[in-house]
Short mmCIF file of C-alpha atoms and ligand atoms in Angstrom, two decimals:
data_model
loop_
_atom_site.label_atom_id
_atom_site.label_comp_id
_atom_site.label_asym_id
_atom_site.label_seq_id
_atom_site.Cartn_x
_atom_site.Cartn_y
_atom_site.Cartn_z
CA MET P 152 73.05 -2.31 87.00
CA PRO P 153 70.23 -0.60 88.92
CA THR P 154 71.15 2.62 90.68
CA ALA P 155 70.78 3.26 94.39
CA THR P 156 67.78 5.38 93.51
CA GLY P 157 66.29 2.44 91.58
CA VAL P 158 66.23 0.76 94.98
CA GLU P 159 64.56 3.84 96.49
CA SER P 160 61.91 3.69 93.75
CA ARG P 161 61.04 0.09 94.68
CA LEU P 162 60.85 0.93 98.37
CA GLY P 163 58.78 4.05 97.60
CA ALA P 164 56.39 1.99 95.46
CA ALA P 165 55.98 -0.55 98.29
CA GLU P 166 55.22 2.25 100.78
CA VAL P 167 52.59 3.78 98.50
CA ALA P 168 51.04 0.38 97.81
CA ARG P 169 50.81 -0.34 101.54
CA ALA P 170 49.16 3.07 102.13
CA VAL P 171 46.57 2.42 99.41
CA LEU P 172 45.84 -1.22 100.03
CA ASP P 173 46.13 -1.45 103.84
CA GLN P 174 45.16 2.06 104.89
CA GLY P 175 42.82 3.24 102.11
CA VAL P 176 44.95 6.33 101.31
CA ALA P 177 44.71 7.69 97.74
CA ALA P 178 47.91 6.98 95.78
CA ASP P 179 48.34 10.67 94.85
CA VAL P 180 48.41 11.57 98.54
CA ALA P 181 50.76 8.71 99.44
CA PHE P 182 53.10 9.65 96.57
CA GLU P 183 53.73 13.05 98.16
CA SER P 184 55.60 11.61 101.14
CA ALA P 185 57.10 8.60 99.32
CA LEU P 186 58.46 10.68 96.43
CA ALA P 187 60.12 13.20 98.76
CA LYS P 188 62.71 10.48 99.44
CA VAL P 189 63.23 9.66 95.72
CA THR P 190 65.65 12.21 94.36
CA GLN P 191 65.89 11.66 90.57
CA SER P 192 62.90 12.59 88.42
CA GLN P 193 63.22 9.43 86.30
CA ASP P 194 63.10 7.37 89.49
CA ARG P 195 59.97 9.19 90.61
CA ALA P 196 58.38 8.29 87.28
CA LEU P 197 59.46 4.69 87.88
CA THR P 198 57.85 4.72 91.35
CA ARG P 199 54.57 5.87 89.84
CA ARG P 200 54.73 3.27 87.10
CA LEU P 201 55.46 0.47 89.57
CA VAL P 202 52.52 1.50 91.77
CA HIS P 203 50.13 1.83 88.84
CA ASP P 204 51.20 -1.58 87.50
CA LEU P 205 50.70 -3.16 90.93
CA MET P 206 47.21 -1.61 91.26
CA ARG P 207 46.30 -3.29 87.95
CA ASP P 208 47.87 -6.60 89.00
CA TRP P 209 47.16 -6.69 92.74
CA PRO P 210 44.97 -9.83 93.02
CA MET P 211 47.56 -11.86 91.13
CA ALA P 212 50.60 -10.37 92.91
CA ASP P 213 48.89 -10.89 96.28
CA ALA P 214 47.97 -14.49 95.46
CA LEU P 215 51.48 -15.26 94.20
CA CYS P 216 53.15 -13.74 97.28
CA ARG P 217 50.92 -15.74 99.60
CA ARG P 218 51.64 -18.88 97.62
CA LEU P 219 55.40 -18.34 97.81
CA ILE P 220 55.52 -17.53 101.52
CA ASP P 221 55.22 -20.55 103.85
CA ARG P 222 54.30 -18.59 106.95
CA PRO P 223 52.66 -15.14 106.89
CA PHE P 224 55.05 -12.25 107.64
CA LYS P 225 54.83 -10.58 111.03
CA ARG P 226 52.79 -7.40 111.07
CA ARG P 227 55.89 -5.23 111.41
CA ASP P 228 57.31 -6.82 108.22
CA ARG P 229 54.24 -6.04 106.14
CA LEU P 230 56.23 -3.53 104.05
CA VAL P 231 58.43 -6.38 102.85
CA PHE P 232 55.33 -8.18 101.59
CA PHE P 233 54.69 -5.14 99.38
CA ILE P 234 58.34 -5.03 98.25
CA LEU P 235 57.84 -8.64 97.12
CA ALA P 236 54.52 -7.84 95.43
CA VAL P 237 56.03 -4.88 93.55
CA ALA P 238 58.89 -7.12 92.36
CA ILE P 239 56.54 -9.92 91.28
CA THR P 240 54.39 -7.57 89.24
CA GLU P 241 57.52 -6.08 87.71
CA MET P 242 58.78 -9.56 86.80
CA ARG P 243 55.40 -10.32 85.25
CA LEU P 244 54.79 -7.10 83.34
CA SER P 245 58.05 -5.28 82.60
CA ARG P 246 60.99 -5.96 80.33
CA GLU P 247 63.50 -5.25 83.12
CA PRO P 248 65.88 -8.24 83.51
CA ALA P 249 64.77 -10.47 86.40
CA HIS P 250 68.17 -10.38 88.12
CA ALA P 251 68.01 -6.55 88.33
CA ILE P 252 64.49 -6.68 89.80
CA VAL P 253 65.56 -9.26 92.39
CA HIS P 254 68.64 -7.22 93.31
CA CYS P 255 66.53 -4.05 93.82
CA ALA P 256 63.96 -5.89 95.93
CA VAL P 257 66.67 -7.34 98.17
CA GLU P 258 68.35 -3.94 98.58
CA ALA P 259 64.95 -2.27 99.19
CA THR P 260 64.34 -4.83 101.95
CA ARG P 261 67.64 -3.82 103.57
CA LEU P 262 66.81 -0.13 103.14
CA ALA P 263 63.49 -0.81 104.91
CA GLN P 264 65.52 -1.99 107.96
CA ALA P 265 64.42 -5.59 107.37
CA GLN P 266 67.89 -7.11 106.78
CA HIS P 267 66.69 -10.31 108.46
CA LEU P 268 64.36 -10.92 105.48
CA ALA P 269 66.78 -10.00 102.67
CA LYS P 270 67.90 -13.59 102.02
CA LEU P 271 64.31 -14.83 102.10
CA VAL P 272 63.20 -12.19 99.57
CA ASN P 273 66.06 -13.24 97.32
CA ALA P 274 65.11 -16.93 97.60
CA LEU P 275 61.37 -16.33 97.04
CA LEU P 276 61.92 -14.20 93.96
CA ARG P 277 64.42 -16.68 92.51
CA ARG P 278 61.80 -19.37 93.03
CA PHE P 279 59.19 -17.24 91.32
CA GLN P 280 61.57 -16.69 88.39
CA ARG P 281 62.16 -20.45 88.11
CA ASP P 282 58.53 -21.65 88.53
CA LYS P 283 56.74 -18.59 87.12
CA ALA P 284 54.54 -20.38 84.58
CA THR P 285 53.32 -23.04 87.03
CA LEU P 286 52.72 -20.57 89.85
CA GLU P 287 50.81 -18.20 87.57
CA ALA P 288 48.66 -21.03 86.27
CA ASP P 289 47.90 -22.17 89.85
CA CYS P 290 47.00 -18.70 91.12
CA GLY P 291 45.31 -17.04 88.16
CA GLY P 292 41.93 -18.79 88.09
CA SER P 293 39.68 -16.10 89.53
CA LEU P 294 38.08 -13.23 87.60
CA ALA P 295 39.83 -10.83 89.97
CA CYS P 296 43.25 -12.24 89.04
CA GLN P 297 42.37 -12.38 85.37
CA TRP P 298 41.30 -8.71 85.20
CA GLY P 299 43.05 -7.06 88.15
CA TYR P 300 39.89 -5.67 89.77
CA PRO P 301 37.93 -6.55 92.92
CA GLU P 302 35.27 -9.14 92.23
CA TRP P 303 32.40 -6.88 93.43
CA LEU P 304 33.30 -4.19 90.91
CA ILE P 305 33.61 -6.67 88.05
CA ASN P 306 30.12 -7.95 88.93
CA ARG P 307 28.79 -4.40 89.10
CA PHE P 308 30.19 -3.64 85.62
CA LYS P 309 28.77 -6.91 84.31
CA GLY P 310 25.32 -6.05 85.71
CA ASP P 311 25.24 -2.51 84.28
CA TRP P 312 27.08 -3.25 81.02
CA PRO P 313 26.42 -6.89 80.03
CA GLN P 314 27.85 -6.36 76.53
CA GLU P 315 30.61 -3.88 77.34
CA TRP P 316 32.02 -5.00 80.72
CA GLN P 317 35.16 -6.59 79.28
CA ALA P 318 35.96 -3.52 77.19
CA LEU P 319 35.34 -1.43 80.30
CA LEU P 320 37.80 -3.45 82.37
CA THR P 321 40.35 -3.41 79.57
CA ALA P 322 40.06 0.38 79.20
CA GLY P 323 40.63 0.82 82.95
CA ASN P 324 43.91 -1.07 82.63
CA ALA P 325 45.18 1.01 79.70
CA SER P 326 47.37 4.12 79.85
CA PRO P 327 45.40 7.36 79.50
CA PRO P 328 46.21 9.92 76.81
CA LEU P 329 47.47 13.44 77.52
CA THR P 330 44.72 15.86 76.48
CA LEU P 331 45.11 19.61 76.79
CA ARG P 332 42.66 22.47 76.83
CA VAL P 333 43.72 25.66 75.10
CA ASN P 334 43.05 28.82 77.08
CA THR P 335 41.37 30.67 74.24
CA ARG P 336 41.67 33.95 76.15
CA HIS P 337 45.44 33.56 75.79
CA TRP P 338 45.67 32.41 72.15
CA SER P 339 43.79 30.48 69.49
CA ARG P 340 43.96 26.70 69.14
CA ASP P 341 45.80 27.10 65.81
CA GLN P 342 48.46 29.29 67.43
CA ALA P 343 48.73 26.84 70.31
CA LEU P 344 49.19 23.90 67.92
CA LEU P 345 51.97 25.74 66.07
CA ALA P 346 53.77 26.38 69.37
CA LEU P 347 53.53 22.67 70.21
CA ALA P 348 54.90 21.72 66.79
CA ASP P 349 57.82 24.17 67.29
CA ALA P 350 58.55 22.49 70.62
CA GLY P 351 58.61 19.09 68.85
CA ILE P 352 55.40 17.91 70.52
CA GLU P 353 53.17 15.86 68.24
CA ALA P 354 49.53 16.86 68.75
CA GLU P 355 46.27 17.49 66.92
CA ALA P 356 42.97 19.31 67.38
CA MET P 357 40.14 17.07 68.63
CA PRO P 358 37.10 17.12 66.38
CA GLY P 359 33.88 18.31 68.02
CA LEU P 360 35.71 19.88 70.97
CA PRO P 361 36.67 23.47 70.13
CA ASP P 362 39.40 23.86 72.77
CA ALA P 363 40.85 20.34 72.96
CA VAL P 364 44.26 19.15 71.77
CA ALA P 365 45.24 15.47 71.83
CA CYS P 366 48.96 14.79 72.34
CA ALA P 367 50.33 11.72 70.61
CA HIS P 368 52.57 10.95 73.62
CA ARG P 369 52.77 11.83 77.29
CA HIS P 370 54.98 14.81 78.22
CA ALA P 371 56.06 16.54 81.40
CA ILE P 372 53.75 19.51 81.86
CA ARG P 373 56.73 21.86 82.16
CA SER P 374 57.73 21.00 78.58
CA ILE P 375 54.40 22.30 77.19
CA PRO P 376 55.09 25.81 75.83
CA GLN P 377 53.67 28.66 77.93
CA PHE P 378 52.01 26.34 80.43
CA ASP P 379 53.09 28.49 83.38
CA GLN P 380 51.83 31.58 81.58
CA GLY P 381 48.31 30.15 81.66
CA ALA P 382 48.09 29.13 78.02
CA TRP P 383 46.89 25.58 78.75
CA SER P 384 45.26 23.24 81.19
CA VAL P 385 45.38 19.46 81.30
CA GLN P 386 41.82 18.20 80.88
CA ASP P 387 40.35 15.09 79.34
CA ALA P 388 38.03 15.28 76.33
CA SER P 389 34.97 14.16 78.31
CA ALA P 390 35.54 16.83 80.95
CA GLN P 391 35.82 19.39 78.14
CA TRP P 392 32.59 18.26 76.55
CA ALA P 393 30.78 18.85 79.86
CA ILE P 394 30.64 22.61 79.44
CA GLU P 395 29.07 22.33 75.97
CA TRP P 396 25.96 21.06 77.81
CA LEU P 397 25.70 24.42 79.61
CA ASN P 398 25.15 26.34 76.35
CA LEU P 399 26.95 29.39 77.77
CA ALA P 400 26.43 32.95 76.55
CA PRO P 401 27.80 36.30 77.72
CA GLY P 402 26.10 37.80 80.78
CA LEU P 403 24.79 34.53 82.26
CA ARG P 404 24.99 33.92 85.99
CA VAL P 405 26.47 30.45 86.50
CA LEU P 406 26.91 28.26 89.59
CA ASP P 407 29.62 25.60 89.62
CA ALA P 408 28.40 23.70 92.67
CA CYS P 409 31.20 21.14 93.13
CA ALA P 410 34.05 23.19 91.79
CA GLY P 411 37.33 21.77 93.11
CA PRO P 412 39.94 21.63 91.69
CA GLY P 413 38.41 24.05 89.20
CA GLY P 414 38.88 22.56 85.73
CA LYS P 415 35.34 23.15 84.51
CA ALA P 416 35.00 26.52 86.29
CA ALA P 417 38.05 27.76 84.38
CA HIS P 418 36.78 26.33 81.11
CA CYS P 419 33.45 28.17 81.54
CA LEU P 420 35.26 31.46 82.18
CA GLU P 421 37.57 30.97 79.21
CA ARG P 422 34.53 30.34 77.00
CA ALA P 423 32.24 33.26 77.83
CA ASP P 424 32.02 36.51 79.81
CA ILE P 425 29.86 35.12 82.58
CA GLU P 426 29.43 35.73 86.29
CA LEU P 427 30.61 32.55 87.98
CA VAL P 428 30.11 31.42 91.57
CA ALA P 429 32.27 28.39 92.46
CA VAL P 430 31.24 26.41 95.57
CA GLU P 431 33.38 23.66 97.11
CA SER P 432 33.15 21.95 100.49
CA VAL P 433 36.83 21.01 100.95
CA PRO P 434 39.12 23.96 101.79
CA ASP P 435 42.23 22.63 100.00
CA ARG P 436 40.24 21.99 96.88
CA LEU P 437 38.73 25.47 97.00
CA SER P 438 42.31 26.84 97.20
CA GLN P 439 43.11 24.82 94.08
CA VAL P 440 40.20 26.51 92.31
CA ALA P 441 41.51 29.96 93.28
CA ASP P 442 45.13 29.09 92.32
CA GLY P 443 44.05 27.65 88.96
CA LEU P 444 41.98 30.70 88.10
CA THR P 445 44.90 33.00 89.00
CA ARG P 446 47.28 31.03 86.77
CA LEU P 447 44.83 31.33 83.88
CA GLY P 448 44.08 35.02 84.51
CA LEU P 449 40.39 34.40 85.33
CA THR P 450 38.12 35.56 88.15
CA ALA P 451 35.12 34.09 89.97
CA THR P 452 33.45 34.30 93.36
CA THR P 453 34.69 31.32 95.36
CA VAL P 454 32.64 30.01 98.28
CA LEU P 455 33.51 27.37 100.87
CA GLY P 456 30.28 25.54 101.56
CA ASP P 457 28.12 22.47 101.26
CA ALA P 458 26.37 22.81 97.93
CA SER P 459 23.48 20.62 99.10
CA GLN P 460 22.73 23.22 101.84
CA PRO P 461 22.44 26.46 99.83
CA GLU P 462 20.68 28.21 102.71
CA ASP P 463 24.14 28.45 104.34
CA TRP P 464 25.86 30.37 101.51
CA TRP P 465 23.42 31.45 98.76
CA ASP P 466 22.78 35.19 98.28
CA GLY P 467 19.24 34.60 97.01
CA GLN P 468 19.88 35.47 93.34
CA LEU P 469 18.82 32.73 90.91
CA PHE P 470 21.24 31.21 88.39
CA ASP P 471 20.81 30.84 84.62
CA ARG P 472 23.00 27.75 84.74
CA VAL P 473 23.89 25.31 87.52
CA LEU P 474 26.62 22.75 87.02
CA ILE P 475 26.74 19.76 89.38
CA ASP P 476 29.97 17.91 88.64
CA ALA P 477 29.03 15.47 91.32
CA PRO P 478 31.28 13.55 93.71
CA CYS P 479 31.03 9.97 92.45
CA SER P 480 32.64 6.52 92.33
CA ALA P 481 35.08 7.78 89.64
CA THR P 482 34.69 4.40 87.92
CA GLY P 483 35.02 6.15 84.54
CA VAL P 484 38.56 7.36 85.26
CA ILE P 485 40.18 4.21 86.65
CA ARG P 486 42.72 4.32 83.82
CA ARG P 487 43.98 7.64 85.30
CA HIS P 488 43.76 6.53 88.94
CA PRO P 489 44.19 2.73 89.01
CA ASP P 490 44.03 2.79 92.84
CA ILE P 491 40.33 3.78 92.73
CA ARG P 492 39.30 0.16 92.22
CA TRP P 493 40.81 -0.72 95.64
CA LEU P 494 39.82 2.45 97.47
CA ARG P 495 36.12 2.27 96.65
CA GLN P 496 33.99 -0.12 98.67
CA PRO P 497 30.44 -1.24 97.88
CA LYS P 498 29.13 0.68 100.91
CA ASP P 499 30.62 3.97 99.59
CA LEU P 500 28.22 3.84 96.68
CA ASP P 501 25.09 4.22 98.81
CA ALA P 502 26.52 7.34 100.48
CA LEU P 503 27.54 8.82 97.11
CA VAL P 504 24.14 8.18 95.55
CA ALA P 505 22.44 9.84 98.54
CA LEU P 506 24.76 12.87 98.31
CA GLN P 507 24.16 13.22 94.56
CA ALA P 508 20.40 13.11 95.12
CA SER P 509 20.63 15.76 97.83
CA LEU P 510 22.74 18.01 95.58
CA LEU P 511 20.15 17.73 92.81
CA ARG P 512 17.29 18.38 95.24
CA GLY P 513 19.01 21.22 97.08
CA LEU P 514 20.19 23.11 94.01
CA TRP P 515 17.13 22.79 91.79
CA SER P 516 15.36 25.76 93.38
CA LEU P 517 18.39 27.97 92.58
CA VAL P 518 17.82 27.53 88.83
CA LYS P 519 15.93 30.38 87.13
CA PRO P 520 12.77 29.32 85.30
CA GLY P 521 13.99 28.72 81.75
CA GLY P 522 17.48 28.04 83.11
CA ILE P 523 19.45 24.80 82.85
CA LEU P 524 20.93 22.40 85.39
CA VAL P 525 23.73 20.19 84.08
CA TYR P 526 24.60 17.01 86.01
CA VAL P 527 27.90 15.30 85.27
CA THR P 528 29.80 12.38 86.80
CA CYS P 529 32.98 10.51 85.89
CA SER P 530 31.15 7.28 86.74
CA VAL P 531 29.89 4.42 84.60
CA LEU P 532 27.43 3.10 87.19
CA ALA P 533 23.71 3.37 86.44
CA VAL P 534 22.72 4.29 90.02
CA GLU P 535 24.85 7.42 89.92
CA ASN P 536 23.87 8.37 86.39
CA HIS P 537 20.69 7.83 84.39
CA GLN P 538 18.89 6.10 87.27
CA GLN P 539 19.66 9.10 89.48
CA LEU P 540 18.20 11.43 86.83
CA GLU P 541 15.17 9.20 86.26
CA LEU P 542 14.31 9.54 89.95
CA PHE P 543 14.89 13.28 89.83
CA LEU P 544 12.55 13.71 86.86
CA GLU P 545 9.88 11.55 88.50
CA THR P 546 9.82 13.84 91.52
CA HIS P 547 10.25 17.21 89.74
CA THR P 548 7.41 17.95 87.34
CA ASP P 549 8.95 21.35 86.48
CA ALA P 550 12.04 19.64 85.01
CA LYS P 551 12.47 18.69 81.35
CA ALA P 552 15.39 16.63 80.07
CA LEU P 553 17.26 18.23 77.17
CA SER P 554 19.00 16.62 74.19
CA PRO P 555 22.82 16.54 73.96
CA PRO P 556 24.49 19.67 72.56
CA GLN P 557 24.68 19.72 68.78
CA GLY P 558 28.27 19.76 67.55
CA ALA P 559 29.94 19.32 64.20
CA GLN P 560 31.03 15.85 65.22
CA LEU P 561 29.09 12.99 66.79
CA PRO P 562 30.52 12.40 70.29
CA PRO P 563 31.36 8.89 71.49
CA GLY P 564 28.92 7.09 73.74
CA ARG P 565 25.20 6.50 73.74
CA GLN P 566 21.88 8.10 74.67
CA MET P 567 20.51 6.69 77.94
CA SER P 568 16.90 6.85 79.19
CA VAL P 569 17.99 10.28 80.43
CA GLY P 570 21.32 11.84 79.46
CA TRP P 571 24.39 10.53 77.68
CA GLN P 572 26.99 7.95 78.74
CA VAL P 573 30.54 7.72 77.43
CA LEU P 574 32.49 4.65 78.52
CA PRO P 575 36.25 4.95 79.13
CA GLY P 576 38.34 4.47 76.04
CA GLU P 577 35.57 5.32 73.57
CA HIS P 578 37.36 7.68 71.15
CA ASP P 579 40.00 7.57 73.90
CA TRP P 580 37.79 9.77 76.13
CA ASP P 581 37.36 9.19 79.88
CA GLY P 582 34.15 7.53 81.08
CA PHE P 583 31.60 10.24 81.89
CA TYR P 584 27.85 10.72 82.22
CA PHE P 585 26.13 13.96 81.17
CA ALA P 586 22.57 15.22 81.56
CA ALA P 587 20.92 18.62 81.17
CA VAL P 588 17.48 19.54 82.51
CA GLU P 589 15.60 22.75 81.91
CA ARG P 590 13.53 24.32 84.67
CA LEU P 591 10.13 24.97 83.16
CA PRO P 592 8.45 28.27 83.99
CA ALA P 593 5.69 27.94 86.64
CA GLU P 594 2.26 27.39 85.06
C1 LIG J 173 34.15 15.53 90.56
S1 LIG J 173 34.86 16.71 91.59
C2 LIG J 173 34.60 18.20 90.71
C3 LIG J 173 35.64 18.47 89.64
C4 LIG J 173 35.62 19.91 89.17
N1 LIG J 173 34.31 20.34 88.77
C5 LIG J 173 36.61 20.14 88.04
O1 LIG J 173 36.18 20.15 86.87
O2 LIG J 173 37.78 20.31 88.33
C6 LIG J 173 33.67 16.84 92.86
C7 LIG J 173 34.03 17.90 93.89
O3 LIG J 173 32.89 18.09 94.74
C8 LIG J 173 33.34 18.37 96.04
N2 LIG J 173 32.19 18.12 96.94
C9 LIG J 173 31.79 16.96 97.49
N3 LIG J 173 30.69 17.14 98.22
C10 LIG J 173 30.38 18.45 98.12
C11 LIG J 173 29.33 19.26 98.67
N4 LIG J 173 28.39 18.72 99.45
N5 LIG J 173 29.32 20.57 98.37
C12 LIG J 173 30.28 21.11 97.57
N6 LIG J 173 31.30 20.39 97.04
C13 LIG J 173 31.33 19.08 97.30
C14 LIG J 173 34.52 17.44 96.20
O4 LIG J 173 35.36 17.87 97.25
C15 LIG J 173 35.17 17.54 94.83
O5 LIG J 173 36.15 18.53 94.83
#
C-alpha cells in the first residue's frame, strides 16, 4: 500500500508541474520548495521521476485529462488538474498497480485541500483505467502527443536535422548517464577507478577523454568515494571534451566568459597551471563558481559582469584563450532537463542568438594575436551553432577556424561548415556544439 509520503510525492510532483507548465519556472527551482515538504529521500526521488515522466508525456496527459473532464476545472482547482495528469502519466508509463496510483491521486487531492474533487478524481481515473486503449487512440494523433514535445520544437529539429530528428527526439526522452570527471590534482584516473570498484560502483574510463569516467548506473553523489574531498565532479562527456579545444598549457592567461556554475573553469584549472579569470553575470551562479573551486582546491579570479561589455570589468590585459560557453536553448541536454522543451519559446531563440553574437563580437578583441577563442553551446540548433560562427567569420577577417583537437579516439558527431556538432545520445554524450577560432596576427 502506498505510504503517506507516496501521497506527498504525487502532490509535490503536481506542484512542480504546475510551476513549470503554467508559470514557466525551471523544474530544479520548483523542486526546492516542493521537496522541502517530502521527507523521505526515496519519495523525493519518486517526485523527480514523476515530474520528468510528465514532462516527456505532457501533450498526451493534457489531452487525456481534457478528454476525461466534462467541464474545465475552476482556476483555483488547477492543481488538481496536475494531480490527475501526474496520475495518468504514471498509469501509462510505470509498473505501479493502477489501484495504488488512483489511491495516491485521491489522497493528494484531499491533501491539496480539494476534498470536493476527491470523488471526481477517483471516478475519472477509474474511467481512464477502464477505457485506456480507446482514449489513448483518440487523443494520440498529433506529433506532439506521439513524441512528447511542443510542435514548434519538433518542426525546428526536423528542419535542422532532416535525417536525425527522430533519433534526436528519442534521445531527449531517454535517461542520461552518470559521467564523472576525475580531479587529477587529487589523484589519477586509475586510482579513482580502483576506489569506485572498492565501493562497489561499476564504472570505466571513457576513451578519448583523459579525465572522464562513465558509471554503469546512477548513484547518489554522496556514495561516490571522496566526493566531498574534491576528488570528483559530475560532468558529461561533451562538457569535458570542450576544454580539449582550448589546447591549454602552463602559464596561459585564460578567460572563461560565461563561467557559472563553474564546471569548465574547474576542469581548466585541474588540467594546467594557468591564470584563469571567470566572468559570470548572475550573482548566484558566480557564487557557485567560487564554491565549486573551493571544494576542488582551485583558485581563479572571479568577476561579476556582463561578458559582452568587457569595458565594464576588463583590466586591459589580453588573453591567450577565451572560452565562451554561451547561454543557449539547451536543446542538446533535454534528456537531463526534460522541462526545457516547455520552458523555451520560439521568441527566446532570437534573444539568445543576439546575445551569443554580442558575446563573440565583444570578446574577440580580448584575444591575443595567435590566441584562440573557443565557442561552445549545449544546443543542437543551427542558428546558435555553425550558422552563428559562419556569420562571425564573414565579419572578422582576422579569424581562422581551427580543426577539432586530435585525440586517440574519434569523438562522436560530425564536422559542420564551421566547428563540430555532437547530437544527444551519440556515444551517450550530451548534445553540444564546439568551435575554435584563432586570432591571426595583424598584417
Ligand atoms: C551554459 S552556462 C555556462 C556553464 C559553465 N561554463 C560550466 O561549465 O559550468 C552559461 C552561463 O552564462 C551566463 N551568462 C549569460 N549571459 C551572460 C553574460 N552576458 N555575461 C556573462 N555571463 C552570462 C549564464 O548565467 C550561465 O551561467
